[in-house]
PDB file of C-alpha atoms in Angstrom:
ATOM      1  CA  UNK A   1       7.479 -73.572  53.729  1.00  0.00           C
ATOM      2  CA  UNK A   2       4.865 -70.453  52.763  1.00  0.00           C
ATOM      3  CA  UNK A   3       6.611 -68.226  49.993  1.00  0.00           C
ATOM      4  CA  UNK A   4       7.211 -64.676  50.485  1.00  0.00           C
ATOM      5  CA  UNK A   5       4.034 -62.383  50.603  1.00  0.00           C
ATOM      6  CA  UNK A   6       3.557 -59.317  47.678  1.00  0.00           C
ATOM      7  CA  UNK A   7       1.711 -56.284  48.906  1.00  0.00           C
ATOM      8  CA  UNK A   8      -0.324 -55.322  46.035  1.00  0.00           C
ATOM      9  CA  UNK A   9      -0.836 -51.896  47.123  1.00  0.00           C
ATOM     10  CA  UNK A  10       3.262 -51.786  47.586  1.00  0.00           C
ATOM     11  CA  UNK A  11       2.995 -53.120  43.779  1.00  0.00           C
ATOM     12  CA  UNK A  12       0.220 -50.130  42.679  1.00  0.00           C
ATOM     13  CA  UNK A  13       2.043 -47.593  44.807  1.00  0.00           C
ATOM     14  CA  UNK A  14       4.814 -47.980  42.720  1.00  0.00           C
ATOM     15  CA  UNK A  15       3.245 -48.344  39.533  1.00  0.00           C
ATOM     16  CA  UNK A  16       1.574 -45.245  40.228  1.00  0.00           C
ATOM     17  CA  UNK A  17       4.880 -43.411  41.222  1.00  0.00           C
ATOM     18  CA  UNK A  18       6.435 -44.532  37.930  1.00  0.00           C
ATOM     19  CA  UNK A  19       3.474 -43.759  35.891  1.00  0.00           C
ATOM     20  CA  UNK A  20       3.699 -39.898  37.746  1.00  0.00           C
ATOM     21  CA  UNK A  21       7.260 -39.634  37.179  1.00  0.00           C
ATOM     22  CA  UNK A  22       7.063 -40.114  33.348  1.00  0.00           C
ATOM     23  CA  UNK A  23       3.605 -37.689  33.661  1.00  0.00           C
ATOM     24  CA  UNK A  24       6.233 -35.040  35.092  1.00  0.00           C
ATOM     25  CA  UNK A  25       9.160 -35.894  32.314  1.00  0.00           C
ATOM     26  CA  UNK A  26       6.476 -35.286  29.757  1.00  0.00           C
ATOM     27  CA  UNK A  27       5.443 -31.976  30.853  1.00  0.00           C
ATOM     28  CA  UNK A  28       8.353 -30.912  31.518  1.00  0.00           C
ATOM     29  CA  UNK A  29       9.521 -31.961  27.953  1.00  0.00           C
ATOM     30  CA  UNK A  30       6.259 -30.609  26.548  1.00  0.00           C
ATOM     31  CA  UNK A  31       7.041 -27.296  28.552  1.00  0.00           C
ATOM     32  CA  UNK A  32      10.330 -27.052  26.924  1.00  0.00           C
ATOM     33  CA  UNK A  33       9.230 -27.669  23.696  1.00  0.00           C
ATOM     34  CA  UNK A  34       6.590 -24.488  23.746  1.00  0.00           C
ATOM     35  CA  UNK A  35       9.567 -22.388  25.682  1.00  0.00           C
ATOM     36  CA  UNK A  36      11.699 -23.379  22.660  1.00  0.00           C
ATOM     37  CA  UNK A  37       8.905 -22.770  20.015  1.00  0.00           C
ATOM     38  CA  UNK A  38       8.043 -19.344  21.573  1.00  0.00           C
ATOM     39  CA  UNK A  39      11.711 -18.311  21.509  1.00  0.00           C
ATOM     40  CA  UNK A  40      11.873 -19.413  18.144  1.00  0.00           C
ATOM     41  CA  UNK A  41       8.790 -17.437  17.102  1.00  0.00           C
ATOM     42  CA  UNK A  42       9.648 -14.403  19.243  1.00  0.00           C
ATOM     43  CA  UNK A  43      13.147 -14.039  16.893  1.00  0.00           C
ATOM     44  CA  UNK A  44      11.715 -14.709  13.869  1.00  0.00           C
ATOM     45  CA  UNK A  45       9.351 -12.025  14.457  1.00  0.00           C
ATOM     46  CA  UNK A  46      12.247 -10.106  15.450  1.00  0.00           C
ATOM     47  CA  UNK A  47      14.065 -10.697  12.453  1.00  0.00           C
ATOM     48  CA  UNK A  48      10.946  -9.597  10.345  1.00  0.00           C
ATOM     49  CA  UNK A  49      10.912  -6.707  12.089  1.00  0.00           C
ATOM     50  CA  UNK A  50      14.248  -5.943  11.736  1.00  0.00           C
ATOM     51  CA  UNK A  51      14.359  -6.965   8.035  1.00  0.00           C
ATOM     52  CA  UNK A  52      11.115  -4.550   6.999  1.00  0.00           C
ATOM     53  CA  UNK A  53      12.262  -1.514   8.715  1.00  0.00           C
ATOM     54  CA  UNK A  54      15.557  -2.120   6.994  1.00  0.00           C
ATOM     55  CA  UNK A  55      14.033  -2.594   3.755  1.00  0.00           C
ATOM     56  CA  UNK A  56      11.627   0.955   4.921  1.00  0.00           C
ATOM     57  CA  UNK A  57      15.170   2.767   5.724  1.00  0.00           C
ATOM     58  CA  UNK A  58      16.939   1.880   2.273  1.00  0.00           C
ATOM     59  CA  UNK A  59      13.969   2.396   0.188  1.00  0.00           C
ATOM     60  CA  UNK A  60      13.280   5.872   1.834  1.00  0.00           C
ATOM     61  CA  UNK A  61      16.900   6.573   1.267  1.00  0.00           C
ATOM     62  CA  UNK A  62      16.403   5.848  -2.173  1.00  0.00           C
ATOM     63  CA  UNK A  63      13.912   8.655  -2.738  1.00  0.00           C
ATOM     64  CA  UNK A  64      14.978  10.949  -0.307  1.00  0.00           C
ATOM     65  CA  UNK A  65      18.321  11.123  -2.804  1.00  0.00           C
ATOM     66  CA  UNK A  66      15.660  11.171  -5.841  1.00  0.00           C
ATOM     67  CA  UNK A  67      14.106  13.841  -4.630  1.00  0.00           C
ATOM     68  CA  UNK A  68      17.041  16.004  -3.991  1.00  0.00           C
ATOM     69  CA  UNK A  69      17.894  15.544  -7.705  1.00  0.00           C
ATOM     70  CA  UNK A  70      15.185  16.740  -8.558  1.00  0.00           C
ATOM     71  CA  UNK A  71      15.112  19.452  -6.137  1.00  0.00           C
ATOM     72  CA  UNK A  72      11.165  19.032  -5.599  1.00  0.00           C
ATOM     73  CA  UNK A  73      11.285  21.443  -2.777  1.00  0.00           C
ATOM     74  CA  UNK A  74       9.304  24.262  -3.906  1.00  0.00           C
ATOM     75  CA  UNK A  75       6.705  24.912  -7.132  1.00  0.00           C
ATOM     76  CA  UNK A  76       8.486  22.917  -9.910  1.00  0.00           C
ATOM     77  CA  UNK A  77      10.376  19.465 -10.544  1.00  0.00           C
ATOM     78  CA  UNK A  78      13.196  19.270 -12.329  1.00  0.00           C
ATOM     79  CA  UNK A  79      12.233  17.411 -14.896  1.00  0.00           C
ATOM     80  CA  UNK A  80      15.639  16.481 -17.176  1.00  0.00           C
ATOM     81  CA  UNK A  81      17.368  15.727 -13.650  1.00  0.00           C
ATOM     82  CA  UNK A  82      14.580  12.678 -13.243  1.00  0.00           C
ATOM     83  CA  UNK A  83      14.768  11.389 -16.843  1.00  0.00           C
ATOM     84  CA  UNK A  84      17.994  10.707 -16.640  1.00  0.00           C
ATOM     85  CA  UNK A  85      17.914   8.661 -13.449  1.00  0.00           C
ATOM     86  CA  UNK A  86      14.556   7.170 -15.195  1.00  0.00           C
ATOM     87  CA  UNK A  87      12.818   7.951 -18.933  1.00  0.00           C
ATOM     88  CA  UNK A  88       9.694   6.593 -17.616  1.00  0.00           C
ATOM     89  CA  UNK A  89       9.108   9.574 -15.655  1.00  0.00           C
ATOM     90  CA  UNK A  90       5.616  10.895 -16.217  1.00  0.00           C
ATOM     91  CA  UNK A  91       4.956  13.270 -13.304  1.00  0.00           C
ATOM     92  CA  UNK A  92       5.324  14.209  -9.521  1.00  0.00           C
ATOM     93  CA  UNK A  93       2.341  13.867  -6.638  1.00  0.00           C
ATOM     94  CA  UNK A  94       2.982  15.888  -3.625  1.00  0.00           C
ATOM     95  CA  UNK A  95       0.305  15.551  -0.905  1.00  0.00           C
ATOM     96  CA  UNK A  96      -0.014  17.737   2.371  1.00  0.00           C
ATOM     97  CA  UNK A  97      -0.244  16.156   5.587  1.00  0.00           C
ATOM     98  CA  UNK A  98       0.760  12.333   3.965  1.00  0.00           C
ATOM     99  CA  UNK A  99       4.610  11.170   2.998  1.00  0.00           C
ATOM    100  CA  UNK A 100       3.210  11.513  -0.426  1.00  0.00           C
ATOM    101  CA  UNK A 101       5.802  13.139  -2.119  1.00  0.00           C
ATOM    102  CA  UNK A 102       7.251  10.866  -4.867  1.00  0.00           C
ATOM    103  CA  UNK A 103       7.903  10.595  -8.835  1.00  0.00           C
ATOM    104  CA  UNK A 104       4.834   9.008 -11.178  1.00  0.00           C
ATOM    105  CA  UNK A 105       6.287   6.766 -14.198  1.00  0.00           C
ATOM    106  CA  UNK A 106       4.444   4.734 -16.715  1.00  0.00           C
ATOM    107  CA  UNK A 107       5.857   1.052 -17.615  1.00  0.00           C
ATOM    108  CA  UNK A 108       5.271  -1.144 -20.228  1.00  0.00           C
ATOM    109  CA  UNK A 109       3.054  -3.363 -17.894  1.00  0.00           C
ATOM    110  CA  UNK A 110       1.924  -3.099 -14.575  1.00  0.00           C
ATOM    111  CA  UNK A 111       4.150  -5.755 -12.612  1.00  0.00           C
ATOM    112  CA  UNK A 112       7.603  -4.113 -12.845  1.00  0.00           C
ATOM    113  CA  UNK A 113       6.932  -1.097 -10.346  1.00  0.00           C
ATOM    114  CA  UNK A 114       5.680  -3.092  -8.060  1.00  0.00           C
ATOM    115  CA  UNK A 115       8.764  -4.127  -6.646  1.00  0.00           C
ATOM    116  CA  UNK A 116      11.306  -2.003  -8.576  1.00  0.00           C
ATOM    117  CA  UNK A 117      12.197   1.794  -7.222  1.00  0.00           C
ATOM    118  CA  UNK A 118      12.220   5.087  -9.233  1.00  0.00           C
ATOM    119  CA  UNK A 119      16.154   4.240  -9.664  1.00  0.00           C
ATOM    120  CA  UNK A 120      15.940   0.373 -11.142  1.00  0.00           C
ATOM    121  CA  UNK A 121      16.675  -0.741  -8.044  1.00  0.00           C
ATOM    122  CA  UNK A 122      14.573  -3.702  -6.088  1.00  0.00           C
ATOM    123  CA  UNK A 123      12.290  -2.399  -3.243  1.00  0.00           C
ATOM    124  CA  UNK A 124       9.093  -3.683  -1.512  1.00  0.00           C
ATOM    125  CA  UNK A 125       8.211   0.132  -1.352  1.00  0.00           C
ATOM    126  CA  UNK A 126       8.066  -0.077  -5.669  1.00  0.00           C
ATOM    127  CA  UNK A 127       7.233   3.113  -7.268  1.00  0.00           C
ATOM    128  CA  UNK A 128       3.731   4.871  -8.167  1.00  0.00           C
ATOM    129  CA  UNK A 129       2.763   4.256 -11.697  1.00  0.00           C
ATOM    130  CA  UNK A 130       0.517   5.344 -14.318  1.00  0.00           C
ATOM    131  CA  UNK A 131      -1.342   2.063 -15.711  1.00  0.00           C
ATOM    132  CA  UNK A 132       0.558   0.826 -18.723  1.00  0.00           C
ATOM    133  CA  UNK A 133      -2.521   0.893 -21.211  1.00  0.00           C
ATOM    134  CA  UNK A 134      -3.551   4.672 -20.140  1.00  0.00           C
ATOM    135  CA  UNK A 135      -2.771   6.772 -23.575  1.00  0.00           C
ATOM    136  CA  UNK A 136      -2.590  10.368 -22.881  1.00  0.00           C
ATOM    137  CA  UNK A 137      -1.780  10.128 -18.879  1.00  0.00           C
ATOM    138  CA  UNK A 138      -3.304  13.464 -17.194  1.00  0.00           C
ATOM    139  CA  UNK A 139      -4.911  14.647 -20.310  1.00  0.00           C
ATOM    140  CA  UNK A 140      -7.387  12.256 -21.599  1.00  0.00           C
ATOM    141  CA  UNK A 141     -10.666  11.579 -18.936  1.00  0.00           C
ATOM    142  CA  UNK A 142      -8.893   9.344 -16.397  1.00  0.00           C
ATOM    143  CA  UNK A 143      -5.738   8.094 -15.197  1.00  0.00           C
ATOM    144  CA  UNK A 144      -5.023   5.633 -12.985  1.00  0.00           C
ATOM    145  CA  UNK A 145      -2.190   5.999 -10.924  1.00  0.00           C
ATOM    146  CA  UNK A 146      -0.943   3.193  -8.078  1.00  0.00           C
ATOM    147  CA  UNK A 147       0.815   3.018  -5.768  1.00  0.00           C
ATOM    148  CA  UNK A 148       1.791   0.570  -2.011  1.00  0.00           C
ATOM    149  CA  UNK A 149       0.095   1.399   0.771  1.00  0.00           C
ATOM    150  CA  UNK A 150       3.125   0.946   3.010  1.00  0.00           C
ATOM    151  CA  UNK A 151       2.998  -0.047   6.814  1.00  0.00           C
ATOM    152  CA  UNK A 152       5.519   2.834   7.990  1.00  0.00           C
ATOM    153  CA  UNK A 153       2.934   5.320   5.870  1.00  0.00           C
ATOM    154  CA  UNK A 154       5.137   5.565   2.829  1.00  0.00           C
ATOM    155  CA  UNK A 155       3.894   5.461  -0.756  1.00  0.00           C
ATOM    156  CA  UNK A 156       0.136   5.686  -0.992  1.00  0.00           C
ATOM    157  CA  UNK A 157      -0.258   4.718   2.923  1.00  0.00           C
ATOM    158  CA  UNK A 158      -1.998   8.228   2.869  1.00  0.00           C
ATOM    159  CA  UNK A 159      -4.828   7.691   0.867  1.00  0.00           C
ATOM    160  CA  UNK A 160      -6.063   5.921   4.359  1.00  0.00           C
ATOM    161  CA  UNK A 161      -6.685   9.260   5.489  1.00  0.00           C
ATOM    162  CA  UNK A 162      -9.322  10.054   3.400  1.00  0.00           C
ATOM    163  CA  UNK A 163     -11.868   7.397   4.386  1.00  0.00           C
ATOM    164  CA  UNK A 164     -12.343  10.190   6.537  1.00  0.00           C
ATOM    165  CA  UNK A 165     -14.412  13.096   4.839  1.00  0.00           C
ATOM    166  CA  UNK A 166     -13.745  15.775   7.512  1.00  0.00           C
ATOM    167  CA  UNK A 167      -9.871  15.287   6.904  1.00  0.00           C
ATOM    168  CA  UNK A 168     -10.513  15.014   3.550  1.00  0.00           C
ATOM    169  CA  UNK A 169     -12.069  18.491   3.613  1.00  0.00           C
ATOM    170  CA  UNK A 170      -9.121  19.929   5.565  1.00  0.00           C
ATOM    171  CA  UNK A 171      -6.743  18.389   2.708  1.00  0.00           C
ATOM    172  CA  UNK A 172      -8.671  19.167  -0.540  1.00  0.00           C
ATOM    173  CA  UNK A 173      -5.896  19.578  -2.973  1.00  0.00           C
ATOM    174  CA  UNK A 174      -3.180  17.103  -4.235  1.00  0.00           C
ATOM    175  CA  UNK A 175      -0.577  18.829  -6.026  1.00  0.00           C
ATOM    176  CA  UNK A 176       0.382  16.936  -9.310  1.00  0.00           C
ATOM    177  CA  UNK A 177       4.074  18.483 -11.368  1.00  0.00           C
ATOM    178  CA  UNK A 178       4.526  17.435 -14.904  1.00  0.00           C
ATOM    179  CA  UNK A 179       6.965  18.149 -17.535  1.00  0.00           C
ATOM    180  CA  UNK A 180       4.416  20.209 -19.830  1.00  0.00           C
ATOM    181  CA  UNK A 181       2.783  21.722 -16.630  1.00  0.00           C
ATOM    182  CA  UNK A 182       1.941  21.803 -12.799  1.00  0.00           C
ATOM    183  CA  UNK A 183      -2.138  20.736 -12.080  1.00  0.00           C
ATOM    184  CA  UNK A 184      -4.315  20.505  -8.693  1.00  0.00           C
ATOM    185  CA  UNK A 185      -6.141  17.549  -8.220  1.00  0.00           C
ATOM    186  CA  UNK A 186      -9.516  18.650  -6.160  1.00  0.00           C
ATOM    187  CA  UNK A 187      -9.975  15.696  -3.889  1.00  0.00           C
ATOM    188  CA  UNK A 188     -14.246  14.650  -5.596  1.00  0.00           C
ATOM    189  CA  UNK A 189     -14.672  11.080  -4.106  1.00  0.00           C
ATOM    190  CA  UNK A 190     -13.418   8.028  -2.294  1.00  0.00           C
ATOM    191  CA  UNK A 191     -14.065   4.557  -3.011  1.00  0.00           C
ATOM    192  CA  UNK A 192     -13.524   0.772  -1.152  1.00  0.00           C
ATOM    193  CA  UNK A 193     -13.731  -1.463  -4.442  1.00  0.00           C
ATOM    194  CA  UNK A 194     -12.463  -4.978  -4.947  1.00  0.00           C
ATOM    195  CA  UNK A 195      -9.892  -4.810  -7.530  1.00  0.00           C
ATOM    196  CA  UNK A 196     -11.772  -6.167 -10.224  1.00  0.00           C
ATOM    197  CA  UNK A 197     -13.585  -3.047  -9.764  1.00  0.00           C
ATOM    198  CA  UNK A 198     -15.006  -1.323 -13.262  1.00  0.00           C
ATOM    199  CA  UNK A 199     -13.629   2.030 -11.609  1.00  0.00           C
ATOM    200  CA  UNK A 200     -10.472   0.414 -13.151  1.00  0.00           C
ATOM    201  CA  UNK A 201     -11.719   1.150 -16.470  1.00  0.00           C
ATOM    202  CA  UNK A 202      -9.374   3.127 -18.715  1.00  0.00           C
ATOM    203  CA  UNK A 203      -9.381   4.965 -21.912  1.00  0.00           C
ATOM    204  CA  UNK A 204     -13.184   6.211 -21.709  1.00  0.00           C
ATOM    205  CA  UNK A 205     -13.446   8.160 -24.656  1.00  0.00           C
ATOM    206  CA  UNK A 206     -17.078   8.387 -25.612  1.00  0.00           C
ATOM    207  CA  UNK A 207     -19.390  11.471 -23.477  1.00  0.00           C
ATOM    208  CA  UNK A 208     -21.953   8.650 -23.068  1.00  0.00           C
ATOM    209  CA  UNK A 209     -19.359   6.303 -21.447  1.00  0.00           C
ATOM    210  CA  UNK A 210     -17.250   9.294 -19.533  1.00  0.00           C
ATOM    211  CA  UNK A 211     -21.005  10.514 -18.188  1.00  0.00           C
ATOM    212  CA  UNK A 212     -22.321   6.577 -16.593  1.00  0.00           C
ATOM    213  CA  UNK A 213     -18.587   6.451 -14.912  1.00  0.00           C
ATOM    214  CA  UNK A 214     -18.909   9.246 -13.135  1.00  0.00           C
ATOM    215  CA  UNK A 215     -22.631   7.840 -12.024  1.00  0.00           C
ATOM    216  CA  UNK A 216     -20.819   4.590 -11.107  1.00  0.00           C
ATOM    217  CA  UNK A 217     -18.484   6.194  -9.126  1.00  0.00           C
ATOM    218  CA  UNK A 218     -21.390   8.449  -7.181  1.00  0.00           C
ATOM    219  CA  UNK A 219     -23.258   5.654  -6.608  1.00  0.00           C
ATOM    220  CA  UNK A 220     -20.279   3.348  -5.394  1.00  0.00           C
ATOM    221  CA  UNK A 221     -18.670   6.230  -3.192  1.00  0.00           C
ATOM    222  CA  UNK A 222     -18.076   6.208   0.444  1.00  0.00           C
ATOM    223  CA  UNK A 223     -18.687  10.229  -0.170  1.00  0.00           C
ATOM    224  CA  UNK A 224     -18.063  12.836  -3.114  1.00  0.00           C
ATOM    225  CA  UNK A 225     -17.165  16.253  -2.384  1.00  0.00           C
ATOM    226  CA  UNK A 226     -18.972  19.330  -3.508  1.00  0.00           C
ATOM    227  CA  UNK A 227     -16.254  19.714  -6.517  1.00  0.00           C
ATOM    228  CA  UNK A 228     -18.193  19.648  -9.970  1.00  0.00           C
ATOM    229  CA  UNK A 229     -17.244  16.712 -12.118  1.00  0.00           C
ATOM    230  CA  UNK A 230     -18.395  16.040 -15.768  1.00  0.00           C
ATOM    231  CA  UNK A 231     -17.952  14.763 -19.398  1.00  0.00           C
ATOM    232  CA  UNK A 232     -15.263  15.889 -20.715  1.00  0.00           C
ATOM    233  CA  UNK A 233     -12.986  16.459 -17.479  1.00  0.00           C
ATOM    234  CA  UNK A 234      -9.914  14.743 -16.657  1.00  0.00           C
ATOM    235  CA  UNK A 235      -9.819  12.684 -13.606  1.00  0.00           C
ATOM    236  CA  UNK A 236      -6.896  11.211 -11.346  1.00  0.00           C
ATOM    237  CA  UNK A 237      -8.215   7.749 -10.150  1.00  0.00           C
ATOM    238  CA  UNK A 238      -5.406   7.068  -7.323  1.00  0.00           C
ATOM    239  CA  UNK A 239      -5.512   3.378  -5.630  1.00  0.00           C
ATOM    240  CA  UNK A 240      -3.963   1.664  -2.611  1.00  0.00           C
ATOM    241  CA  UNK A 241      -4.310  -1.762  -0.945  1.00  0.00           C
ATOM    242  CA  UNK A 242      -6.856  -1.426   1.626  1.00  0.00           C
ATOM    243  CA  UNK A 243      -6.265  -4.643   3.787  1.00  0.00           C
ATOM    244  CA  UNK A 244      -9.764  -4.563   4.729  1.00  0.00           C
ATOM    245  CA  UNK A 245     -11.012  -7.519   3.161  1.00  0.00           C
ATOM    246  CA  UNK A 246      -9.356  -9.475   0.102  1.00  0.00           C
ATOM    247  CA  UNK A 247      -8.384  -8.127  -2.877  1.00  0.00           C
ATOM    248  CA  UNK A 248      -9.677  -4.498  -1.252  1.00  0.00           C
ATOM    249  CA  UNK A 249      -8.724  -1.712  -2.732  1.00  0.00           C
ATOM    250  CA  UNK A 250      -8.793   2.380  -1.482  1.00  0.00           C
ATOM    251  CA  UNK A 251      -9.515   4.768  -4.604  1.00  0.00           C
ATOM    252  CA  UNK A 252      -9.214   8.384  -4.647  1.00  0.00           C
ATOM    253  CA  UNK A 253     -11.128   9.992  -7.723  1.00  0.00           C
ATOM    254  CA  UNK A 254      -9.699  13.872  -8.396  1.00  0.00           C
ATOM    255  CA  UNK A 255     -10.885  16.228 -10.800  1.00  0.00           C
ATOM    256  CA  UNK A 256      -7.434  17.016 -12.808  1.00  0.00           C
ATOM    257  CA  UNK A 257      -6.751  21.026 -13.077  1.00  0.00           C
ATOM    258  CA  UNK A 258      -4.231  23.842 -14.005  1.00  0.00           C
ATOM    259  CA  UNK A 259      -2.294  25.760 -11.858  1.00  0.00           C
ATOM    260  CA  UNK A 260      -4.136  29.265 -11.451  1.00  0.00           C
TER     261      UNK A 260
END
């Protein structure tokens, strides 16, 4: 007697609806996964979120309460009210039309500000500071100052602002408070330098050497200003993160003078 006949398409139409039913499990388990992975990525950057502008909120809080102390409100800073919240106190910047309105302090290097605010506490936003090595800060021919350049525009976030030259000639003057005086600083040049730059050279003593930095600084500015800059001046070199390329670095050169 004949034995039962297979129909091999019956056989290949089920193969083929087993093979299309674990096609559909895996996409639908693929489509999970990258549901699951986007929630996933979607809080995280949530929480980052959250996290910086909490970290923004208690770091401005922090010198909102500094600068009350030191009620720097008007034409002068008091001085004896910010030593005692921190002795490394070496000045005040106030700039129009920027958040730039903090205490200056010189450390003993240049890592501990970077993190740590004007009252010893931690903070991304750090404080600006006067590099350690710089002698006679705002008297001898340049000082470099530095400072964060913050995402919510804190800090030195400003300095962006004067890649443009027709804002910069809108906002010529950066007000500088120390405890011996009060000085403009006449906005002369701006710079994108790697930071490596020479720019970053200190303690220039010599005319000679004071005389081929400002010619560096000409011939590496974006733009200078028509303010009159020579041997023997005193120069704020102020510098922020640029985020342009790495390592790039926004510098503000200012010619350093008194108070009329």
């Amino acid at each position: 007697m004949p034995g039962p006949r297979h129909d091999r398409s019956d056989t290949l139409d089920k193969e083929e609806r087993k093979n299309k039913s674990k096609t559909s499990v895996i996409r639908r388990t693929a489509s999970d996964v990258i549901v699951v992975c986007l929630v996933c990525l979607v809080a995280l950057s949530g929480f980052r979120i959250y996290t910086a502008l909490k970290s923004y909120r208690a770091d401005r809080s922090v010198y909102e309460s500094v600068s009350e102390q030191a009620s720097a409100s008007g034409d002068s800073i008091d001085f004896e009210a910010l030593s005692s919240i921190n002795p490394d106190v070496i000045g005040w910047l106030r700039y129009e039309g920027t958040a730039i309105d903090y205490p200056v302090v010189q450390g003993q290097d240049n890592e501990k500000y970077l993190g740590v605010l004007f009252d010893g506490t931690k903070g991304d936003s750090g404080t600006l500071f006067a590099d350690c090595v710089t002698e006679d800060p705002f008297r001898q021919f340049n000082t470099i100052i530095y400072g964060h350049h913050m995402k919510d525009g804190s800090m030195f976030a400003g300095l962006k602002k004067l890649k443009d030259p027709d804002w910069a000639a809108g906002h010529p003057v950066i007000e500088l408070f120390t405890p011996d005086g009060n000085y403009h600083l006449q906005v002369w040049a701006f710079l994108n330098q790697p930071s490596d730059s020479n720019i970053y050279t200190t303690n220039i003593k010599s005319e000679d050497s004071q005389r081929q930095y400002i010619e560096l600084i000409e011939k590496l500015a974006s733009y200078t200003t028509d303010v009159s800059v020579a041997s023997g001046d005193s120069l704020a070199v102020l510098s922020t993160c640029a985020y342009e390329y790495q390592n790039a670095r926004y510098i503000v050169v200012c010619k350093i003078v008194p108070w009329e």
